[in-house]
CSV table of C-alpha atoms in Angstrom, one decimal:
chain,number,residue,atom,x,y,z
A,1,UNK,CA,41.6,24.8,-64.7
A,2,UNK,CA,44.5,24.2,-62.2
A,3,UNK,CA,47.5,22.3,-63.6
A,4,UNK,CA,50.2,20.3,-61.9
A,5,UNK,CA,53.6,22.0,-62.2
A,6,UNK,CA,56.2,19.5,-61.1
A,7,UNK,CA,56.8,16.6,-58.8
A,8,UNK,CA,57.8,18.0,-55.4
A,9,UNK,CA,58.6,14.6,-53.8
A,10,UNK,CA,58.0,10.9,-54.1
A,11,UNK,CA,57.5,8.7,-51.1
A,12,UNK,CA,58.8,5.1,-51.1
A,13,UNK,CA,57.7,2.7,-48.3
A,14,UNK,CA,60.6,0.7,-46.9
A,15,UNK,CA,60.8,-2.1,-44.4
A,16,UNK,CA,64.1,-0.9,-42.8
A,17,UNK,CA,64.7,2.8,-42.7
A,18,UNK,CA,68.4,2.7,-41.9
A,19,UNK,CA,69.3,0.2,-44.6
A,20,UNK,CA,67.2,2.1,-47.2
A,21,UNK,CA,68.6,5.4,-46.0
A,22,UNK,CA,72.2,4.1,-46.5
A,23,UNK,CA,71.4,2.9,-50.0
A,24,UNK,CA,70.0,6.3,-51.1
A,25,UNK,CA,72.7,8.3,-49.4
A,26,UNK,CA,75.7,6.0,-50.1
A,27,UNK,CA,74.9,4.4,-53.5
A,28,UNK,CA,72.9,7.2,-55.2
A,29,UNK,CA,74.6,10.1,-53.5
A,30,UNK,CA,71.4,11.8,-52.2
A,31,UNK,CA,71.8,14.4,-49.4
A,32,UNK,CA,69.7,13.7,-46.3
A,33,UNK,CA,67.5,16.6,-45.2
A,34,UNK,CA,65.6,17.3,-41.9
A,35,UNK,CA,62.1,15.7,-42.0
A,36,UNK,CA,59.0,16.9,-40.1
A,37,UNK,CA,58.5,15.5,-36.6
A,38,UNK,CA,56.3,12.6,-37.7
A,39,UNK,CA,55.6,9.9,-35.1
A,40,UNK,CA,56.9,7.2,-37.5
A,41,UNK,CA,60.3,6.4,-39.1
A,42,UNK,CA,60.9,8.7,-42.0
A,43,UNK,CA,63.9,10.3,-43.9
A,44,UNK,CA,63.9,13.1,-46.5
A,45,UNK,CA,66.5,13.3,-49.3
A,46,UNK,CA,67.4,16.1,-51.7
A,47,UNK,CA,67.5,15.4,-55.4
A,48,UNK,CA,68.0,19.0,-56.4
A,49,UNK,CA,66.7,22.4,-55.4
A,50,UNK,CA,63.1,21.5,-56.0
A,51,UNK,CA,62.6,17.8,-55.7
A,52,UNK,CA,62.9,15.3,-52.8
A,53,UNK,CA,62.7,11.6,-52.1
A,54,UNK,CA,60.9,10.6,-48.8
A,55,UNK,CA,61.3,7.1,-47.4
A,56,UNK,CA,59.0,5.9,-44.7
A,57,UNK,CA,59.1,2.6,-42.8
A,58,UNK,CA,55.8,0.7,-42.8
A,59,UNK,CA,54.7,-2.9,-43.4
A,60,UNK,CA,53.8,-3.0,-47.1
A,61,UNK,CA,54.3,-4.9,-50.3
A,62,UNK,CA,56.6,-3.4,-52.9
A,63,UNK,CA,55.3,-3.0,-56.4
A,64,UNK,CA,56.6,-5.4,-59.1
A,65,UNK,CA,56.6,-2.9,-61.9
A,66,UNK,CA,55.8,0.5,-60.4
A,67,UNK,CA,59.0,2.6,-60.0
A,68,UNK,CA,60.6,6.0,-59.8
A,69,UNK,CA,63.2,7.0,-62.3
A,70,UNK,CA,66.4,8.7,-61.2
A,71,UNK,CA,68.8,10.5,-63.6
A,72,UNK,CA,72.4,10.0,-62.6
A,73,UNK,CA,75.6,11.7,-63.6
A,74,UNK,CA,77.7,8.6,-64.1
A,75,UNK,CA,75.7,5.6,-65.4
A,76,UNK,CA,78.9,3.6,-66.0
A,77,UNK,CA,80.1,3.4,-62.4
A,78,UNK,CA,76.6,3.0,-61.1
A,79,UNK,CA,76.0,0.0,-63.5
A,80,UNK,CA,79.1,-1.7,-62.2
A,81,UNK,CA,78.3,-0.9,-58.5
A,82,UNK,CA,74.7,-2.1,-58.8
A,83,UNK,CA,75.8,-5.3,-60.6
A,84,UNK,CA,78.4,-5.9,-57.8
A,85,UNK,CA,75.6,-5.5,-55.2
A,86,UNK,CA,73.4,-7.9,-57.2
A,87,UNK,CA,70.5,-5.5,-57.2
A,88,UNK,CA,69.9,-5.1,-61.0
A,89,UNK,CA,66.4,-6.6,-61.7
A,90,UNK,CA,65.6,-7.6,-65.2
A,91,UNK,CA,62.3,-9.3,-64.4
A,92,UNK,CA,59.8,-6.4,-64.6
A,93,UNK,CA,61.1,-4.3,-67.5
A,94,UNK,CA,63.9,-6.4,-69.1
A,95,UNK,CA,67.6,-5.9,-69.3
A,96,UNK,CA,69.8,-2.8,-69.2
A,97,UNK,CA,69.2,-0.9,-72.5
A,98,UNK,CA,70.1,2.1,-74.5
A,99,UNK,CA,66.8,3.9,-75.3
A,100,UNK,CA,66.0,5.4,-78.7
A,101,UNK,CA,66.7,8.9,-77.4
A,102,UNK,CA,70.2,7.7,-76.4
A,103,UNK,CA,69.6,7.5,-72.6
A,104,UNK,CA,70.8,4.4,-70.8
A,105,UNK,CA,68.3,2.6,-68.6
A,106,UNK,CA,68.5,-0.1,-65.9
A,107,UNK,CA,66.2,-1.1,-63.1
A,108,UNK,CA,67.5,-1.9,-59.6
A,109,UNK,CA,65.9,-2.9,-56.3
A,110,UNK,CA,66.6,-0.9,-53.1
A,111,UNK,CA,67.0,-2.9,-49.8
A,112,UNK,CA,63.3,-2.9,-49.3
A,113,UNK,CA,62.5,-4.2,-52.8
A,114,UNK,CA,61.3,-0.9,-54.3
A,115,UNK,CA,62.1,-0.7,-58.0
A,116,UNK,CA,64.3,2.3,-59.1
A,117,UNK,CA,65.0,3.0,-62.7
A,118,UNK,CA,68.4,4.5,-63.3
A,119,UNK,CA,68.8,6.6,-66.4
A,120,UNK,CA,71.6,8.6,-68.0
A,121,UNK,CA,71.1,11.8,-70.0
A,122,UNK,CA,70.9,11.1,-73.7
A,123,UNK,CA,74.4,11.3,-75.3
A,124,UNK,CA,76.2,10.5,-72.1
A,125,UNK,CA,79.3,8.4,-72.6
A,126,UNK,CA,78.7,4.6,-72.2
A,127,UNK,CA,81.4,2.1,-71.4
A,128,UNK,CA,81.4,-0.2,-74.5
A,129,UNK,CA,81.8,-3.2,-72.1
A,130,UNK,CA,78.3,-2.5,-70.7
A,131,UNK,CA,76.9,-3.1,-74.2
A,132,UNK,CA,78.6,-6.5,-74.2
A,133,UNK,CA,77.5,-7.4,-70.7
A,134,UNK,CA,75.1,-10.3,-70.1
A,135,UNK,CA,72.7,-7.8,-68.4
A,136,UNK,CA,72.4,-5.7,-71.6
A,137,UNK,CA,70.0,-6.2,-74.5
A,138,UNK,CA,69.5,-4.0,-77.6
A,139,UNK,CA,66.1,-2.5,-78.4
A,140,UNK,CA,63.1,-1.5,-76.3
A,141,UNK,CA,61.5,-3.9,-73.8
A,142,UNK,CA,58.9,-6.1,-75.4
A,143,UNK,CA,56.0,-7.3,-73.3
A,144,UNK,CA,54.2,-9.3,-76.1
A,145,UNK,CA,50.9,-7.8,-75.0
A,146,UNK,CA,50.4,-6.1,-78.4
A,147,UNK,CA,48.2,-3.4,-76.9
A,148,UNK,CA,49.3,-0.1,-78.5
A,149,UNK,CA,47.0,2.4,-76.7
A,150,UNK,CA,48.5,5.7,-75.6
A,151,UNK,CA,50.6,8.4,-77.2
A,152,UNK,CA,53.7,7.2,-79.1
A,153,UNK,CA,56.4,8.7,-81.2
A,154,UNK,CA,59.7,7.7,-82.9
A,155,UNK,CA,61.3,10.8,-81.2
A,156,UNK,CA,60.0,10.2,-77.7
A,157,UNK,CA,62.4,11.0,-74.8
A,158,UNK,CA,62.6,10.8,-71.0
A,159,UNK,CA,64.1,14.4,-71.1
A,160,UNK,CA,62.1,17.5,-72.1
A,161,UNK,CA,64.9,20.1,-72.1
A,162,UNK,CA,68.6,20.4,-72.6
A,163,UNK,CA,69.1,21.3,-68.9
A,164,UNK,CA,67.7,18.0,-67.7
């Protein structure tokens, strides 16, 4: 049986290519790449040597909870920058948190309303002031749905290897 190996790219639909492109390049530090010669507005960005983000301008409705998760190298500075921009969104998945594996987590909206989870590597240094901020809450997000289907573990993690 064939098996998926990795995520090559994720495409997000945006309502303003230039504004969204500036956000991903300037705020998240992604490198723009040449895109194919499509007949619609599109930009490709490099995450690493194997993964890309594509943004494409179309009329669409952003998902309230659906998101991509981006690991960053400096959660602290990005937290303060996203707070300054007013784009931290605690509505869909709750406040900024430290996950049980030690990774930090926050959700932000790009200029088109797409939800982006920002995550740090477990064990990364966290500014203690973030843990006291009004946008922070201890513990996992609780939906109050009390539906516990799916695989769960006390040692779950967003990261599968030490090189993540």
